[in-house]
XYZ file of N, CA and C in Angstrom:
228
model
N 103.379 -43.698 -2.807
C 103.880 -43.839 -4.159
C 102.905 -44.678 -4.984
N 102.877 -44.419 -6.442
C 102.149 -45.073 -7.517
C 102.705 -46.714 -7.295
N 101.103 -47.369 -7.603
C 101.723 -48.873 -7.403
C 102.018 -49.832 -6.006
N 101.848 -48.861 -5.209
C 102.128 -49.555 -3.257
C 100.899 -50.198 -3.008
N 100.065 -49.655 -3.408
C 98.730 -50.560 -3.032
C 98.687 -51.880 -3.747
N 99.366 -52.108 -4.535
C 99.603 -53.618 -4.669
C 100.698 -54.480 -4.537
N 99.843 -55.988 -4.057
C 101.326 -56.406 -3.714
C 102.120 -57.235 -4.941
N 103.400 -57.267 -4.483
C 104.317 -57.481 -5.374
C 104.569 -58.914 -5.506
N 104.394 -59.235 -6.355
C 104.091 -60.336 -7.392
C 105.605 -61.534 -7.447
N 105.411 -62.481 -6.323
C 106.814 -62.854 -6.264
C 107.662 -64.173 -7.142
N 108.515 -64.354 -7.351
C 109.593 -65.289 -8.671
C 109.062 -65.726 -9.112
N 107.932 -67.113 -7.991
C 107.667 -68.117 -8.291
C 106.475 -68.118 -9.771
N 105.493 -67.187 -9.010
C 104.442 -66.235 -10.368
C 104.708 -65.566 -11.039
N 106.245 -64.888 -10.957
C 106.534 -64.267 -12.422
C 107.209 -65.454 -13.345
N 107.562 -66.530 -12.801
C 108.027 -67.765 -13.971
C 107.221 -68.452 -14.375
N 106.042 -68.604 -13.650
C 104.765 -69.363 -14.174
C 104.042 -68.363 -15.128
N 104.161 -67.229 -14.886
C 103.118 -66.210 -15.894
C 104.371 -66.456 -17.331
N 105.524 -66.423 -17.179
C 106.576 -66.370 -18.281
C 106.325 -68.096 -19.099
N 105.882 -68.760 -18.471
C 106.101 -70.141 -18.887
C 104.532 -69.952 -19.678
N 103.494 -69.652 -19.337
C 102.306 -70.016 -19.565
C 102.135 -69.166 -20.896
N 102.777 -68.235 -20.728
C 103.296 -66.520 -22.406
C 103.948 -67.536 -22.872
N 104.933 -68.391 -23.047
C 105.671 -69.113 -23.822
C 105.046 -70.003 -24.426
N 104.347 -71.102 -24.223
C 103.672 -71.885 -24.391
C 102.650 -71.652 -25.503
N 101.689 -70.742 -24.966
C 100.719 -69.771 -25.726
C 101.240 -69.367 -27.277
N 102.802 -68.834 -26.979
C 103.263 -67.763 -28.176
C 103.887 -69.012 -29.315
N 103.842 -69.906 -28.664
C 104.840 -71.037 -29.714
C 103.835 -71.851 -30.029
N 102.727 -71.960 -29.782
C 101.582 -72.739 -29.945
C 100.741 -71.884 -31.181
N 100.585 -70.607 -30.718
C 99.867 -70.011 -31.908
C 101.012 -69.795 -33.370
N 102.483 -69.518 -32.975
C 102.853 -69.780 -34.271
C 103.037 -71.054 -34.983
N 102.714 -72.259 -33.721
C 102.886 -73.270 -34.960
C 101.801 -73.793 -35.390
N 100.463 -73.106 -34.834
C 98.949 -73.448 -35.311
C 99.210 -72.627 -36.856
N 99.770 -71.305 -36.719
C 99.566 -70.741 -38.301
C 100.908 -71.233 -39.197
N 101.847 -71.915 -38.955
C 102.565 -72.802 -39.702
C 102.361 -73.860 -40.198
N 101.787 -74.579 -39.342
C 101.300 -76.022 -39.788
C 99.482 -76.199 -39.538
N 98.782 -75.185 -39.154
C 97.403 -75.659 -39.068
C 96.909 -76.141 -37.121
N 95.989 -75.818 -37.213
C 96.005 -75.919 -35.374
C 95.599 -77.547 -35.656
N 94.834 -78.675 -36.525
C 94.970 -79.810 -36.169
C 96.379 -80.860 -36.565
N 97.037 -80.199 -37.228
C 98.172 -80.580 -37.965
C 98.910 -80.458 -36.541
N 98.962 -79.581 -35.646
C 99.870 -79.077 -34.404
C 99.175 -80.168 -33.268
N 100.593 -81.049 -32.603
C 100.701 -81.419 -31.642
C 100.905 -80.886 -30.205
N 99.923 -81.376 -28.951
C 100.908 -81.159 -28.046
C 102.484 -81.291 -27.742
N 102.697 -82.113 -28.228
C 104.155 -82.591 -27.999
C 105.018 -81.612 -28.418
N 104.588 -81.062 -30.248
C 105.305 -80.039 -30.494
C 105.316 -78.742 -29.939
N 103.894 -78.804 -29.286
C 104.113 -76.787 -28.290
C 104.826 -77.236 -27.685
N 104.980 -78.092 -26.910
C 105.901 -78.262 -25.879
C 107.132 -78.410 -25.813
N 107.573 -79.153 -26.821
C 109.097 -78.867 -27.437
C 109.421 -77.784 -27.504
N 109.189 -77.111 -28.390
C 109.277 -75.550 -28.514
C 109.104 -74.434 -27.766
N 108.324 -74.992 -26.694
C 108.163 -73.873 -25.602
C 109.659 -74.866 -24.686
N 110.033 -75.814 -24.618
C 110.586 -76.177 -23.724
C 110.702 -76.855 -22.524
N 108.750 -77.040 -22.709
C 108.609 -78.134 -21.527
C 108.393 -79.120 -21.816
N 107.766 -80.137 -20.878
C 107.265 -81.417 -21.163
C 106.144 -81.402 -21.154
N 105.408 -82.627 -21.993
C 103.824 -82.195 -22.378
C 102.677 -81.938 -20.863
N 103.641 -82.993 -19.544
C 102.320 -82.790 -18.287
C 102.683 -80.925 -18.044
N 103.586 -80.198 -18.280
C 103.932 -78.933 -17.903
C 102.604 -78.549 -18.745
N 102.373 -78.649 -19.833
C 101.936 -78.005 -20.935
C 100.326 -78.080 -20.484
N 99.808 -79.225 -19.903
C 98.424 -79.408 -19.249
C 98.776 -79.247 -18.017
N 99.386 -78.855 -17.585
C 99.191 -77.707 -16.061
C 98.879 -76.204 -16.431
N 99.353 -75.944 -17.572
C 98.688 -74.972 -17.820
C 97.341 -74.310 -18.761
N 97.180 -75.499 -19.365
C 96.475 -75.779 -20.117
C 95.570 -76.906 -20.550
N 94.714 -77.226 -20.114
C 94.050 -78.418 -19.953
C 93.790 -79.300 -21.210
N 93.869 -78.265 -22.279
C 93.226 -79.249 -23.439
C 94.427 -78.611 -24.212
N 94.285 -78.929 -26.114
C 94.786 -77.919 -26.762
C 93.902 -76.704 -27.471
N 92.758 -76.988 -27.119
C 91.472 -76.060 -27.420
C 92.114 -74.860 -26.328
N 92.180 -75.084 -25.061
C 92.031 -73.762 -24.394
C 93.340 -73.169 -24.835
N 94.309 -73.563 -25.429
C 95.371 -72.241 -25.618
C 95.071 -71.578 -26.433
N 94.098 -72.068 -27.846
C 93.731 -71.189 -28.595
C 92.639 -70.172 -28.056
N 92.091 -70.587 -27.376
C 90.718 -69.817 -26.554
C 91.268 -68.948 -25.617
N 92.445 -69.003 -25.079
C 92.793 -68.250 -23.977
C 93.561 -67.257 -23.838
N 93.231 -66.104 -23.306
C 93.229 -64.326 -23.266
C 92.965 -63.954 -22.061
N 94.690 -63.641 -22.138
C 95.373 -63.293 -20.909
C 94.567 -61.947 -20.369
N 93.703 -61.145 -21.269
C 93.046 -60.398 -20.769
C 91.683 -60.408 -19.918
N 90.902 -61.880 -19.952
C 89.820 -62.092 -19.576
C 89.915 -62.354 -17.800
N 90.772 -62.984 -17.510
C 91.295 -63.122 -15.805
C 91.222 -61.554 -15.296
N 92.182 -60.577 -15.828
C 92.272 -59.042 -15.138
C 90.721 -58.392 -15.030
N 89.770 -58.560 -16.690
C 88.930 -57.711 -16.659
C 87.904 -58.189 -15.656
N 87.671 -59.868 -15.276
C 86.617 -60.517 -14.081
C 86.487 -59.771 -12.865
């Protein structure tokens, strides 16, 4: 069957891939609401729902969320 050759992708990495899309998506709308230096960590993180060390586990700076494309990992 289509798709058996890979393996299946289990909770723990589908909540971390969901957390890291969240983060990302509430970060870029509040860079074009308020300006990306006007935008705090504190506030992606509110808004995404975590706490700011969550927010640099996934993200080291606030430079790389703007820099980062979820497409560049698949195409390597």
């Amino acid at each position: 069957m289509p798709g058996e050759d890979r393996p299946a992708v289990g909770l723990r990495e589908r909540k971390k891939a969901r957390t890291k899309a969240a983060i990302q998506q509430h970060a870029m709308r509040l860079f074009a609401e308020q300006g990306y230096q006007a935008t705090t960590v504190e506030q992606i993180a509110a808004a995404a729902e975590v706490s700011p060390s969550t927010f640099f586990r996934y993200f080291p700076t606030k430079e790389d969320i703007a820099l980062y494309d979820a497409l560049d990992p698949v195409l390597l």
